[in-house]
mmCIF file of C-alpha atoms and ligand atoms in Angstrom:
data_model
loop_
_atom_site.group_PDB
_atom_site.id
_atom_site.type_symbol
_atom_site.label_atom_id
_atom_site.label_comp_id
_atom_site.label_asym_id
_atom_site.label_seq_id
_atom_site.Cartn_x
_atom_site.Cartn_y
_atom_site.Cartn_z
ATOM 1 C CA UNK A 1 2.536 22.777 14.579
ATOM 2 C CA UNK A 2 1.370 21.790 11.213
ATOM 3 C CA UNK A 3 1.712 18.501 9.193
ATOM 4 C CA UNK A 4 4.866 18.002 6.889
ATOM 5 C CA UNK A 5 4.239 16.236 4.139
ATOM 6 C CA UNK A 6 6.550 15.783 0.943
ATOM 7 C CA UNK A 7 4.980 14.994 -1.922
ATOM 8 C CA UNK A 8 6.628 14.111 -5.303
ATOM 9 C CA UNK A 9 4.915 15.675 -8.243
ATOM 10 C CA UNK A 10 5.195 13.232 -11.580
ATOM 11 C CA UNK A 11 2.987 15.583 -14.106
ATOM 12 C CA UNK A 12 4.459 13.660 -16.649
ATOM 13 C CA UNK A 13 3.273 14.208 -20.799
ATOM 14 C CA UNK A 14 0.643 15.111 -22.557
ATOM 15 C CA UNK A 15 -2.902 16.912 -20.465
ATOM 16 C CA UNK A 16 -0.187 15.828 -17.706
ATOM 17 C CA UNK A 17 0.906 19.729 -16.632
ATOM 18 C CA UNK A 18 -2.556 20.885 -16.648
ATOM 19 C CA UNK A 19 -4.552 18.611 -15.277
ATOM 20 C CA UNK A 20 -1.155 18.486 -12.383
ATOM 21 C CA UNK A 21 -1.365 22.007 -12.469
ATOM 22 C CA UNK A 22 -5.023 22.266 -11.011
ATOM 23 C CA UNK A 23 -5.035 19.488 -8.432
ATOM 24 C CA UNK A 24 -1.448 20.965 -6.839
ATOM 25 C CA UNK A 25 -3.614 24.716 -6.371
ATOM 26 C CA UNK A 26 -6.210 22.217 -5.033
ATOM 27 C CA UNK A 27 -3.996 20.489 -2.529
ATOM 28 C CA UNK A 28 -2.273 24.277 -1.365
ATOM 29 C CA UNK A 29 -6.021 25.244 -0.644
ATOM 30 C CA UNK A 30 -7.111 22.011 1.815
ATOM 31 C CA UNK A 31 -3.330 22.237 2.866
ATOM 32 C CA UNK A 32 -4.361 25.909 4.312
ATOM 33 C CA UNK A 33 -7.640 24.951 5.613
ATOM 34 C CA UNK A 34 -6.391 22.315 7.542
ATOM 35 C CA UNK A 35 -3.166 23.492 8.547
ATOM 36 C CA UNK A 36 -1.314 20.667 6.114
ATOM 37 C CA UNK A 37 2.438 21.589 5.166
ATOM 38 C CA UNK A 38 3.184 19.671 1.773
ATOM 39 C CA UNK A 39 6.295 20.015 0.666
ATOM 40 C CA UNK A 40 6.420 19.406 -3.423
ATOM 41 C CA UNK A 41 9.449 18.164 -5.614
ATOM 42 C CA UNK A 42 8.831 17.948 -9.619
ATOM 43 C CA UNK A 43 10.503 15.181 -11.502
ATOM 44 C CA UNK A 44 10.216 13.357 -14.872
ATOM 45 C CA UNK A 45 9.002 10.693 -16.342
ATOM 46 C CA UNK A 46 7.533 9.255 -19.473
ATOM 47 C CA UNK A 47 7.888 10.883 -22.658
ATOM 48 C CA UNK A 48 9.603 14.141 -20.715
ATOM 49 C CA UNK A 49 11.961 12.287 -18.807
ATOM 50 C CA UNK A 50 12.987 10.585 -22.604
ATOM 51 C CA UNK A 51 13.206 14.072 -24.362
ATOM 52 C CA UNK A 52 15.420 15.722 -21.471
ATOM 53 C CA UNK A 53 17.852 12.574 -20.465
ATOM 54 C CA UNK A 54 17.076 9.793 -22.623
ATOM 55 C CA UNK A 55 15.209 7.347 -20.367
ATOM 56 C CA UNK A 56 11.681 7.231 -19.331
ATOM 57 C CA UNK A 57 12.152 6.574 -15.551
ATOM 58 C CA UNK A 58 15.659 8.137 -14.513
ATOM 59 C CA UNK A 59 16.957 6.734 -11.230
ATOM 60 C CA UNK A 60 16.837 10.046 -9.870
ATOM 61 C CA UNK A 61 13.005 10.245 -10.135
ATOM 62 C CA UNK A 62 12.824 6.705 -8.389
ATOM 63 C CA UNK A 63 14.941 7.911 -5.648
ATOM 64 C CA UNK A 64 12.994 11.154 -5.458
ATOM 65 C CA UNK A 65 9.694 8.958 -5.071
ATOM 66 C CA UNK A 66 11.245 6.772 -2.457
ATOM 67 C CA UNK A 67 12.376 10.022 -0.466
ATOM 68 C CA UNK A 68 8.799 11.394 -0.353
ATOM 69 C CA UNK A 69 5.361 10.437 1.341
ATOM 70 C CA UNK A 70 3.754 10.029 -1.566
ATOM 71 C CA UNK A 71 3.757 10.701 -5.078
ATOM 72 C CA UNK A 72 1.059 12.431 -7.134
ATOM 73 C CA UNK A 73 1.344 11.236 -11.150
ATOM 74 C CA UNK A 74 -0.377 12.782 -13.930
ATOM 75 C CA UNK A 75 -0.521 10.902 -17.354
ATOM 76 C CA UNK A 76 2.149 9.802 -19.321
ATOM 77 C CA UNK A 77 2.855 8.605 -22.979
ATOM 78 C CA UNK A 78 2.190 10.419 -26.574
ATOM 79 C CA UNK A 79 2.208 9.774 -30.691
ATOM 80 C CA UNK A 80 6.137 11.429 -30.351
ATOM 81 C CA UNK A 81 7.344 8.296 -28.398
ATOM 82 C CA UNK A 82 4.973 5.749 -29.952
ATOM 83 C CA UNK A 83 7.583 4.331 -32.403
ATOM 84 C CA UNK A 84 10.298 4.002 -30.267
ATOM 85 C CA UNK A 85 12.201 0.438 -28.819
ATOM 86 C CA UNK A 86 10.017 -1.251 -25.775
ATOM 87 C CA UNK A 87 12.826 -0.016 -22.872
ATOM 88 C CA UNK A 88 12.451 3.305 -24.322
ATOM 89 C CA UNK A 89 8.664 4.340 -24.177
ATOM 90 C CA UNK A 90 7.065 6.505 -21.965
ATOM 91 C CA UNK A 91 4.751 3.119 -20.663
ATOM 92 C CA UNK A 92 8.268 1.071 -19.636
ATOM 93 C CA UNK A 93 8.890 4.195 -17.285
ATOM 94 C CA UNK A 94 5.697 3.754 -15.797
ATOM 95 C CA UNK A 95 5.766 0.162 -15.422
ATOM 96 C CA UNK A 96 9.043 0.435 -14.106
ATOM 97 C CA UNK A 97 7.887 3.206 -11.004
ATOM 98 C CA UNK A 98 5.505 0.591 -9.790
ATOM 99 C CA UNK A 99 7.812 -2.124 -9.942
ATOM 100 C CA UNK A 100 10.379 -0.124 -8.539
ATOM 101 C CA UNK A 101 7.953 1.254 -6.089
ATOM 102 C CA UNK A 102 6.491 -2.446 -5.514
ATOM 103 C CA UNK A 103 3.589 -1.309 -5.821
ATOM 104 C CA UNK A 104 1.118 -4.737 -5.628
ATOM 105 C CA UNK A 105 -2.104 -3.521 -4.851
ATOM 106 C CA UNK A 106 -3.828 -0.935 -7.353
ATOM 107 C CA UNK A 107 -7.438 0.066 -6.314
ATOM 108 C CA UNK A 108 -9.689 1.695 -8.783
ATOM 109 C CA UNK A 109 -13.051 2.744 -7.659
ATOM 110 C CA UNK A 110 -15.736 3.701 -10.481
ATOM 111 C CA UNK A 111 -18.537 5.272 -8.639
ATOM 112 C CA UNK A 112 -21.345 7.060 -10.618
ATOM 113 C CA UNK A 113 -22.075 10.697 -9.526
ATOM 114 C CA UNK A 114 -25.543 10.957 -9.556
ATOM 115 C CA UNK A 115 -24.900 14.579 -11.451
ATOM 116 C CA UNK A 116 -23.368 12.646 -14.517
ATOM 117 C CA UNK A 117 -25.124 9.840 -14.982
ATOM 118 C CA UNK A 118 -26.878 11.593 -18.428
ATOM 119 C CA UNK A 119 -23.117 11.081 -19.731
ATOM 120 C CA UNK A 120 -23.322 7.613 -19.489
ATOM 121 C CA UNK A 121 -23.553 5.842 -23.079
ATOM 122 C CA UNK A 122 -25.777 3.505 -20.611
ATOM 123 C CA UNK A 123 -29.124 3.489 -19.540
ATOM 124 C CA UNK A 124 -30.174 5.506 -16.001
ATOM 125 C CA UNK A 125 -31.601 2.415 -15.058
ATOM 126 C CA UNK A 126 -28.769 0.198 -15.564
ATOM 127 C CA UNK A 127 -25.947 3.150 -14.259
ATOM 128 C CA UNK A 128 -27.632 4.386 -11.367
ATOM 129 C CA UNK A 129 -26.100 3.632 -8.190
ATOM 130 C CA UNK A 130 -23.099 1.821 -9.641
ATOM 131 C CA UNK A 131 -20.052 1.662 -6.682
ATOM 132 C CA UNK A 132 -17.660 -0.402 -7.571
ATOM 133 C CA UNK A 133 -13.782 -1.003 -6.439
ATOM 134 C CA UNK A 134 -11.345 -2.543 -8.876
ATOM 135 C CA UNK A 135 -8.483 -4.040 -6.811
ATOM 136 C CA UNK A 136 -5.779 -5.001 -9.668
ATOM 137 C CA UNK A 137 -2.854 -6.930 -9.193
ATOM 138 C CA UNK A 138 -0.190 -4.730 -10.531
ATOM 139 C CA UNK A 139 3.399 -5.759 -10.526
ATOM 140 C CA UNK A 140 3.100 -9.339 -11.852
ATOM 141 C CA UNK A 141 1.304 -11.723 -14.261
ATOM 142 C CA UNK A 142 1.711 -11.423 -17.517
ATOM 143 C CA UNK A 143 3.105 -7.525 -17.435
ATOM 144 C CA UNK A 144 6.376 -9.009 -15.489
ATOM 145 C CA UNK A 145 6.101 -12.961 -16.643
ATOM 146 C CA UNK A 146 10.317 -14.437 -17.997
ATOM 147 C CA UNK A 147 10.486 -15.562 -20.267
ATOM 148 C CA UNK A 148 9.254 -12.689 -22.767
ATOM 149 C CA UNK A 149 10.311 -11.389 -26.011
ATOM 150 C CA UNK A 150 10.489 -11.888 -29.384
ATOM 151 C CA UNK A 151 12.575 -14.997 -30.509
ATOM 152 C CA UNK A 152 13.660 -17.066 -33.657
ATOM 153 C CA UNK A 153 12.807 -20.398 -33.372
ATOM 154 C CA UNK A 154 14.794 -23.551 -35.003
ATOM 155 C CA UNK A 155 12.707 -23.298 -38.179
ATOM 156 C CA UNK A 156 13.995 -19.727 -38.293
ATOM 157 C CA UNK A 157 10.400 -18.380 -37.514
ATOM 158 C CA UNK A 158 9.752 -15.744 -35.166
ATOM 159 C CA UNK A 159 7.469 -16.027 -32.425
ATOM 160 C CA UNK A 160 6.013 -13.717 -29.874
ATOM 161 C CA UNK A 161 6.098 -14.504 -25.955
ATOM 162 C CA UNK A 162 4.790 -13.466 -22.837
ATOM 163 C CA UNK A 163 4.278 -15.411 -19.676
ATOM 164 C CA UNK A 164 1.647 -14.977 -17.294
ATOM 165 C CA UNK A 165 2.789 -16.229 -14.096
ATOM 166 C CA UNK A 166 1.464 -16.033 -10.881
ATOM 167 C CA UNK A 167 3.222 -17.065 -7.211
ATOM 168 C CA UNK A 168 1.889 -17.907 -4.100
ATOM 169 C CA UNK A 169 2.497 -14.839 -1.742
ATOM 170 C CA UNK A 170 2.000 -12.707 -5.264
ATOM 171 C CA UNK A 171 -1.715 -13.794 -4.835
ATOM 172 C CA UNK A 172 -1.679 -13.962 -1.629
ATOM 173 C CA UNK A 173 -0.629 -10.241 -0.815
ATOM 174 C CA UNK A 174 -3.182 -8.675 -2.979
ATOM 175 C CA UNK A 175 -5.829 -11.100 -2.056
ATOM 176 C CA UNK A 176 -5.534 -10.358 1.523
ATOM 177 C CA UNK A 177 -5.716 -6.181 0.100
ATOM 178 C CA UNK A 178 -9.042 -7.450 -1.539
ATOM 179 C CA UNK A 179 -10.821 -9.496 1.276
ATOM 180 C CA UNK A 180 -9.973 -6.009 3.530
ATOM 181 C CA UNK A 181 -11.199 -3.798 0.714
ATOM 182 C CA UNK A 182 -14.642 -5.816 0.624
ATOM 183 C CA UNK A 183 -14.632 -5.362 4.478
ATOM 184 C CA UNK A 184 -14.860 -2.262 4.527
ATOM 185 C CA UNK A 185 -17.261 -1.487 1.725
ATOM 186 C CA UNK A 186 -20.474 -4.026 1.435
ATOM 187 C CA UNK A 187 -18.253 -7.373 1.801
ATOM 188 C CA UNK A 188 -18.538 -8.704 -1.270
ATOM 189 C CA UNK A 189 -15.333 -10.074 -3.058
ATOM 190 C CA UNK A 190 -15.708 -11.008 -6.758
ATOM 191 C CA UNK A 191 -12.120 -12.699 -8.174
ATOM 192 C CA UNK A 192 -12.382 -12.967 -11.914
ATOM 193 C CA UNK A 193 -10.049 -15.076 -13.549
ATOM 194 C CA UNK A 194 -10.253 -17.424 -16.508
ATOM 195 C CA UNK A 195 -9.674 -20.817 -14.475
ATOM 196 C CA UNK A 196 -11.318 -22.823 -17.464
ATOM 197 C CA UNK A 197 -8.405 -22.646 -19.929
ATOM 198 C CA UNK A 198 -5.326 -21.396 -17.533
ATOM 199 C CA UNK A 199 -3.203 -22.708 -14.941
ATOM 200 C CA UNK A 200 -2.574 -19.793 -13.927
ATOM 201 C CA UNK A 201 -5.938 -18.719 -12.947
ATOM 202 C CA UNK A 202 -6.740 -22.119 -11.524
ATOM 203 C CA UNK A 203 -4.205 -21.131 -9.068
ATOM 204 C CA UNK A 204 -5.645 -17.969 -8.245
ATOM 205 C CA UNK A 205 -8.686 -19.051 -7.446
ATOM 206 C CA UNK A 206 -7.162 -22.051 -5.036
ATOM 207 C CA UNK A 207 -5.633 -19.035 -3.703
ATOM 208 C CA UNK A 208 -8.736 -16.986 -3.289
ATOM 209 C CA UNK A 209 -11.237 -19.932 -1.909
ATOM 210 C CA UNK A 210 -7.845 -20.724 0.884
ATOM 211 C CA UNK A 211 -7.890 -16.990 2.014
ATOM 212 C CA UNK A 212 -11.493 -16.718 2.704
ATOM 213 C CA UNK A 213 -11.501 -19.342 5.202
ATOM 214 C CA UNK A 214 -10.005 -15.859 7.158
ATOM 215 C CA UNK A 215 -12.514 -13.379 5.984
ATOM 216 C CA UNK A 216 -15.951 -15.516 7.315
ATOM 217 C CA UNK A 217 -17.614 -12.358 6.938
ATOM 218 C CA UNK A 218 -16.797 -11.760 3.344
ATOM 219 C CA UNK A 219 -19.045 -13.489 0.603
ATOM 220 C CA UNK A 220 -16.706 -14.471 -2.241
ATOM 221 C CA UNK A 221 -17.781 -15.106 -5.905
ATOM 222 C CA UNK A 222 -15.418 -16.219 -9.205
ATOM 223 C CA UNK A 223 -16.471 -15.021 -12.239
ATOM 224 C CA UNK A 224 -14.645 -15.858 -15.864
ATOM 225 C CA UNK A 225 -13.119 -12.819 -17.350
ATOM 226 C CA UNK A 226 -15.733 -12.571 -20.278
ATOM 227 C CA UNK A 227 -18.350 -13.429 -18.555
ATOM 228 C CA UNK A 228 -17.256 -10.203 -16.202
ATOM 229 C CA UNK A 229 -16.997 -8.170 -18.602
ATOM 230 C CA UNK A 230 -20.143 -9.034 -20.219
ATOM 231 C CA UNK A 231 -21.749 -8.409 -16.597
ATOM 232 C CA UNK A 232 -20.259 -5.568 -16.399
ATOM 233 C CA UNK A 233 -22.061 -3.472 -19.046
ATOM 234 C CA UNK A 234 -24.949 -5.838 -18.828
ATOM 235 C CA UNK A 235 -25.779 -5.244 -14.592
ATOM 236 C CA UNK A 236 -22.893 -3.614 -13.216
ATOM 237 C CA UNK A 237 -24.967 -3.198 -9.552
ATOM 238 C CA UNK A 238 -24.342 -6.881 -8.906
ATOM 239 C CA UNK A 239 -20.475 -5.939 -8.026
ATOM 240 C CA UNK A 240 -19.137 -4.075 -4.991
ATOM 241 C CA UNK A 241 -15.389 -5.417 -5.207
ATOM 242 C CA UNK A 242 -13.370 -7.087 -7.749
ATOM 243 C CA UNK A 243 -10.252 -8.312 -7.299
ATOM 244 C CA UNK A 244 -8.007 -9.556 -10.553
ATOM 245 C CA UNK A 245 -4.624 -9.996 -12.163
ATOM 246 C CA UNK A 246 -2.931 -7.334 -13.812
ATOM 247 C CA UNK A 247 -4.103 -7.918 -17.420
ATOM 248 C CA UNK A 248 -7.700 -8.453 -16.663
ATOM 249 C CA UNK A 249 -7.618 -5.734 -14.301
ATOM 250 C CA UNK A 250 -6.333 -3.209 -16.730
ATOM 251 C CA UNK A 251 -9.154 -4.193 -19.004
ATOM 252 C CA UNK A 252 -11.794 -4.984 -16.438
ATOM 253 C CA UNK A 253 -10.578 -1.013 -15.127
ATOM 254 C CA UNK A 254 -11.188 0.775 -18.630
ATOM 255 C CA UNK A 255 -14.756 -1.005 -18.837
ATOM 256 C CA UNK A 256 -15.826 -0.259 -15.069
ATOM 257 C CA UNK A 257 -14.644 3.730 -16.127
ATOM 258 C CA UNK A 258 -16.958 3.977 -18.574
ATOM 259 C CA UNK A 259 -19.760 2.927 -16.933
ATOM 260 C CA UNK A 260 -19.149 6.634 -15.100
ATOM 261 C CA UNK A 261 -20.003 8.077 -18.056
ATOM 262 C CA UNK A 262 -16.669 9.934 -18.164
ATOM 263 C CA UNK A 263 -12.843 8.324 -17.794
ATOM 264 C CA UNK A 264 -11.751 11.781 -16.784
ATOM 265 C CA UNK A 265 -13.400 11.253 -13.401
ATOM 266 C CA UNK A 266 -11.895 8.376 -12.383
ATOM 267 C CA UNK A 267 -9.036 8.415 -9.694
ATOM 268 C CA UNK A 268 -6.963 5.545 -8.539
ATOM 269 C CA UNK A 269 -4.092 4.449 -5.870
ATOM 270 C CA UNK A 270 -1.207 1.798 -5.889
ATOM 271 C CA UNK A 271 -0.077 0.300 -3.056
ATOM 272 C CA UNK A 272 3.037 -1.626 -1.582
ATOM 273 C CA UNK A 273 3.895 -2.809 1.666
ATOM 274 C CA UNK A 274 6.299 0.204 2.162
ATOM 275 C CA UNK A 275 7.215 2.294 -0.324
ATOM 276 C CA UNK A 276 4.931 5.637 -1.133
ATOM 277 C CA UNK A 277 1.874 5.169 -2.897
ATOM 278 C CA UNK A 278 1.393 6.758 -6.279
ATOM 279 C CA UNK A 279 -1.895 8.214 -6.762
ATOM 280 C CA UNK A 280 -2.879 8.946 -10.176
ATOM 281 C CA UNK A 281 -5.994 8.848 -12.725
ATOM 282 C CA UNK A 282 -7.045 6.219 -14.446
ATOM 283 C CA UNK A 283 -7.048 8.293 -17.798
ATOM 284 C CA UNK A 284 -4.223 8.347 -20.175
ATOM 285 C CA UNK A 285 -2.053 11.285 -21.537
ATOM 286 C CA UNK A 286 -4.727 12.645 -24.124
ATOM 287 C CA UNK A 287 -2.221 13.958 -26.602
ATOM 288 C CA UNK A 288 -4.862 15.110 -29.306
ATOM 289 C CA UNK A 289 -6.354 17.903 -26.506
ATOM 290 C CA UNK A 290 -3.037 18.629 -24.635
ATOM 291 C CA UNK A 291 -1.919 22.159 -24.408
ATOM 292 C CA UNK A 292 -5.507 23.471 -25.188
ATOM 293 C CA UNK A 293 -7.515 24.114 -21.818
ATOM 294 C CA UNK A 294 -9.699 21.261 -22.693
ATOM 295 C CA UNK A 295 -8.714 18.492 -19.924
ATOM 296 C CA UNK A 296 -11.029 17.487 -17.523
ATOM 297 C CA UNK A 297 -8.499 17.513 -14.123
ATOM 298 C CA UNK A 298 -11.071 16.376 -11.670
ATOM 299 C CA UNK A 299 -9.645 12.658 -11.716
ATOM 300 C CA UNK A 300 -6.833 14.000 -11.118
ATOM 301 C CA UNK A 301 -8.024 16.010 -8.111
ATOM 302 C CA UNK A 302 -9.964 13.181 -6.702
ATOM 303 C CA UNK A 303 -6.160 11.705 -6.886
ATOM 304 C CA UNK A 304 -5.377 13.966 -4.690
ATOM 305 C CA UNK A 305 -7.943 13.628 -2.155
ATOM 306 C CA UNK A 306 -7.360 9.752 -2.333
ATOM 307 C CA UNK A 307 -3.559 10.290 -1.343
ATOM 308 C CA UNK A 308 -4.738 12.228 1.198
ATOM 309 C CA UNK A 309 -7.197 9.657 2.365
ATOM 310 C CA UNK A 310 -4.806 6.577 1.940
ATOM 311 C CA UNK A 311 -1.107 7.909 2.406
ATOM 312 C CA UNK A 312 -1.622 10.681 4.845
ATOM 313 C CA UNK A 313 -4.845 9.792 6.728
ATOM 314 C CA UNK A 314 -6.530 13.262 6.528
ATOM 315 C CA UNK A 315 -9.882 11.852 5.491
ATOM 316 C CA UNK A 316 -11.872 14.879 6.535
ATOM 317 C CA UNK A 317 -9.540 16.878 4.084
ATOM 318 C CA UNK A 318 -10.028 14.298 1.067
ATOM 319 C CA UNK A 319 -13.526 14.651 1.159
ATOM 320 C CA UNK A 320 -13.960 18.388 1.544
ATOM 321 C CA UNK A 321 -12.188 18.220 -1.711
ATOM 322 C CA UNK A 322 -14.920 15.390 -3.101
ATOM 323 C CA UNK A 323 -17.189 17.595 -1.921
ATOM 324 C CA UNK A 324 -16.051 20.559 -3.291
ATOM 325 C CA UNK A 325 -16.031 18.482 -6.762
ATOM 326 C CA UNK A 326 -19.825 17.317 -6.705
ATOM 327 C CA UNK A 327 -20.536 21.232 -5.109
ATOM 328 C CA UNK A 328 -18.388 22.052 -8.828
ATOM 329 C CA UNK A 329 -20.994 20.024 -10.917
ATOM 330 C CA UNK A 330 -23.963 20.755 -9.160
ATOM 331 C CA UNK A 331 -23.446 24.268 -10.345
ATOM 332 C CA UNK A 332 -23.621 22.975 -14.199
ATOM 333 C CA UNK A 333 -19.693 23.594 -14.651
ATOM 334 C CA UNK A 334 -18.610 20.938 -17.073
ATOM 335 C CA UNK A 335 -15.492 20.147 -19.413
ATOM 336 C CA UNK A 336 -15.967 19.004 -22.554
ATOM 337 C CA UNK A 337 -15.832 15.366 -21.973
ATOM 338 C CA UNK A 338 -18.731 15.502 -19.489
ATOM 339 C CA UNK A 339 -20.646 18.436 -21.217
ATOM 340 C CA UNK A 340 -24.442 17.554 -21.170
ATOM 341 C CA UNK A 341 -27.468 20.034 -22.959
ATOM 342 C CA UNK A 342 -27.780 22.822 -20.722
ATOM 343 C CA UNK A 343 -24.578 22.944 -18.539
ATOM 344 C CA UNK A 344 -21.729 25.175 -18.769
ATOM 345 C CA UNK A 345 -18.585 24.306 -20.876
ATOM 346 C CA UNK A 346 -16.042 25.334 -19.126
ATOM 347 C CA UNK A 347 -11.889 24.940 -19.752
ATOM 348 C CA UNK A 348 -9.540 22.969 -17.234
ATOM 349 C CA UNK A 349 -8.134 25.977 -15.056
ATOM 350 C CA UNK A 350 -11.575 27.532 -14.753
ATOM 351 C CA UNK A 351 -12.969 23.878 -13.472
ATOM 352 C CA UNK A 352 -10.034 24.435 -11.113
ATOM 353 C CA UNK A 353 -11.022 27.508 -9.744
ATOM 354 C CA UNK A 354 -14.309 26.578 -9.331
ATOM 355 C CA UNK A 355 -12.881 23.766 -7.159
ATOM 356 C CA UNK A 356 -10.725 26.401 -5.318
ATOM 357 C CA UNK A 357 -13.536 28.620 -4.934
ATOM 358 C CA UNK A 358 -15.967 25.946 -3.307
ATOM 359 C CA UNK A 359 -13.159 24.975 -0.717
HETATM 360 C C1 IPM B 1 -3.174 1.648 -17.017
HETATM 361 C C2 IPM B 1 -2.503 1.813 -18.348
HETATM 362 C C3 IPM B 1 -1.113 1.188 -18.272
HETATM 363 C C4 IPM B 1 -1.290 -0.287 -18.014
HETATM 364 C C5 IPM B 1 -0.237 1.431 -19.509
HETATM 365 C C6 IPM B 1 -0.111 2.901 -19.833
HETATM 366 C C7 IPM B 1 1.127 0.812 -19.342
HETATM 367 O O1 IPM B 1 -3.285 1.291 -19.359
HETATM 368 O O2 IPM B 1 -2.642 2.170 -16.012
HETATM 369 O O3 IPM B 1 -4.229 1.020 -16.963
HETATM 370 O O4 IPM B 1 -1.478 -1.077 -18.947
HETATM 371 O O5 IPM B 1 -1.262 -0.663 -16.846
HETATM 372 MG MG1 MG B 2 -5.189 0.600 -18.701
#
């Protein structure tokens, strides 16, 4: 008897339905091969879900996600929503799935390809090799901190306010996600915070330096946020896993992308305790290319492979399709965001059927 698995499909705005488009003829191919049975559902979110009923995460699409194994998101946001009220832009809907979701623990691995690393704005020498994993705190800090808003104070002037907050288990639950990450890769934790100025961070690390009395086989570092960042561009081989707060990890994330050469390669995963995880790439919506054939879709299909990897455990499936990727570039086929002098430009449904044809 095969597998069962129901997926929710979020392909959200933007390159969303494209780049969706390519990874779901991706997972029917490996779901063939290896006798897999997913069963997909389509619902809304972001920009879509606001055009068609007025809210960027209906309840029905959080129930939908709940009801499934795990959900497969695209990219959401676009210039059309930009200008409307905080509870009504495409981002709130997303923010709101992975609270919903509780979704703590977001990993985000930036590994070079040796095939791409020409399309890194760095030097060989300093790219070369680069694996790192990003494990960001995601539903907390200062992207959840009360109080927030924008207020009037006595003197009648406004003022701006966020809160970056941080409890114990909060730390403690993606910490322990961290140390277990490192395990398994080279055992090397890095926590970046910015303990010098915040409380906050302080915290953290008292957190972090407790939990490693129960990892003795994990070597934990701290590193200040700028100072990471600086190392990051400046000798990015030093890291194997970081593990950071929300804010610094969405920034920290972006950086550690780059040093790919390419965003649009870049997969990630969020996890809870129980709810599904959401897989989806670290790449945003892309509005100025949507519609035109131009999207690179392989972060999204590595998405796909890590959902099968994580959520389903069919790791011999996830990496025929990584396979079938670096089989993809090998042959020269590129998109436009990865195009180097001599390889062939091709559009995002042709990368796809490359990717179908080497499975
Ligand atoms: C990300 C994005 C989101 C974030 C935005 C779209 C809300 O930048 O997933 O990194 O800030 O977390
Ligand atoms: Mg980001």
């Amino acid at each position: 008897m095969s597998q069962q698995y129901r997926i929710t499909l979020l392909p959200g705005d933007g390159i969303g339905p494209e780049i969706m488009a390519v990874a779901v003829r991706v997972l029917k191919t490996v779901g063939e091969k290896f006798a897999l049975n997913f069963e997909f559902k389509e619902a809304l979110i972001g920009g879509a879900a606001i055009d068609a009923t007025g809210e960027p995460l209906p309840a029905a699409t959080l129930e939908t996600c709940k009801q499934s194994d795990a959900v497969l998101l695209a990219a959401i946001g676009g210039y059309k929503w930009d200008s409307l009220p905080r509870h009504l832009r495409p981002e709130t809907g997303l923010l709101g799935l992975r609270s919903g979701l509780q979704l703590f623990a977001n990993l985000r691995p930036a590994t070079i390809l040796p095939q791409l690393i020409d399309a890194s704005t760095l030097k060989r020498e300093v790219v070369e090799g680069v694996d790192i994993m990003v494990v960001r705190e995601l539903t907390g800090g200062i992207y959840f901190g009360q109080p927030r808003g924008i207020f009037t104070t006595e003197t009648g002037e406004k003022r701006g306010v966020n809160t970056m907050a941080y409890t114990e288990s909060e730390i403690d639950r993606i910490g322990r996600v961290a140390f277990e990450t490192a395990q398994k890769r080279s055992k090397r934790l890095c926590s970046v915070d910015k303990a010098n100025v915040l409380e906050v961070s302080q915290f953290w690390r008292d957190r972090m330096i407790a939990l490693s009395a129960e990892y003795p086989d994990v070597e934990l570092t701290h590193l200040y946020v700028d100072n990471a960042a600086m190392q990051l561009v400046r000798a990015p081989k030093q890291f194997d896993t970081i593990v950071t707060s929300n804010l610094f990890g969405d920034i920290l994330s972006d950086a550690a992308a780059m040093l790919t050469g390419s965003i649009g390669m870049l997969p990630s995963a969020s996890l809870g305790a129980s709810n599904p995880g959401v897989y989806e790439p670290v790449h945003g919506s892309a509005p100025d290319i949507a519609g035109q054939d131009k999207a690179n879709p392989l972060a999204q299909v590595l998405s796909a492979a890590m959902m099968l990897r994580y959520s389903f455990d069919q790791a011999e499936a996830a990496m025929q399709i990584e396979q079938a990727v670096l089989k993809v570039l090998d042959q020269g086929y590129r998109t436009g965001d990865i195009m180097s002098e001599g390889k062939t430009l091709v559009g995002c449904q042709a990368i796809g059927d490359e990717i179908v044809a080497a499975l």
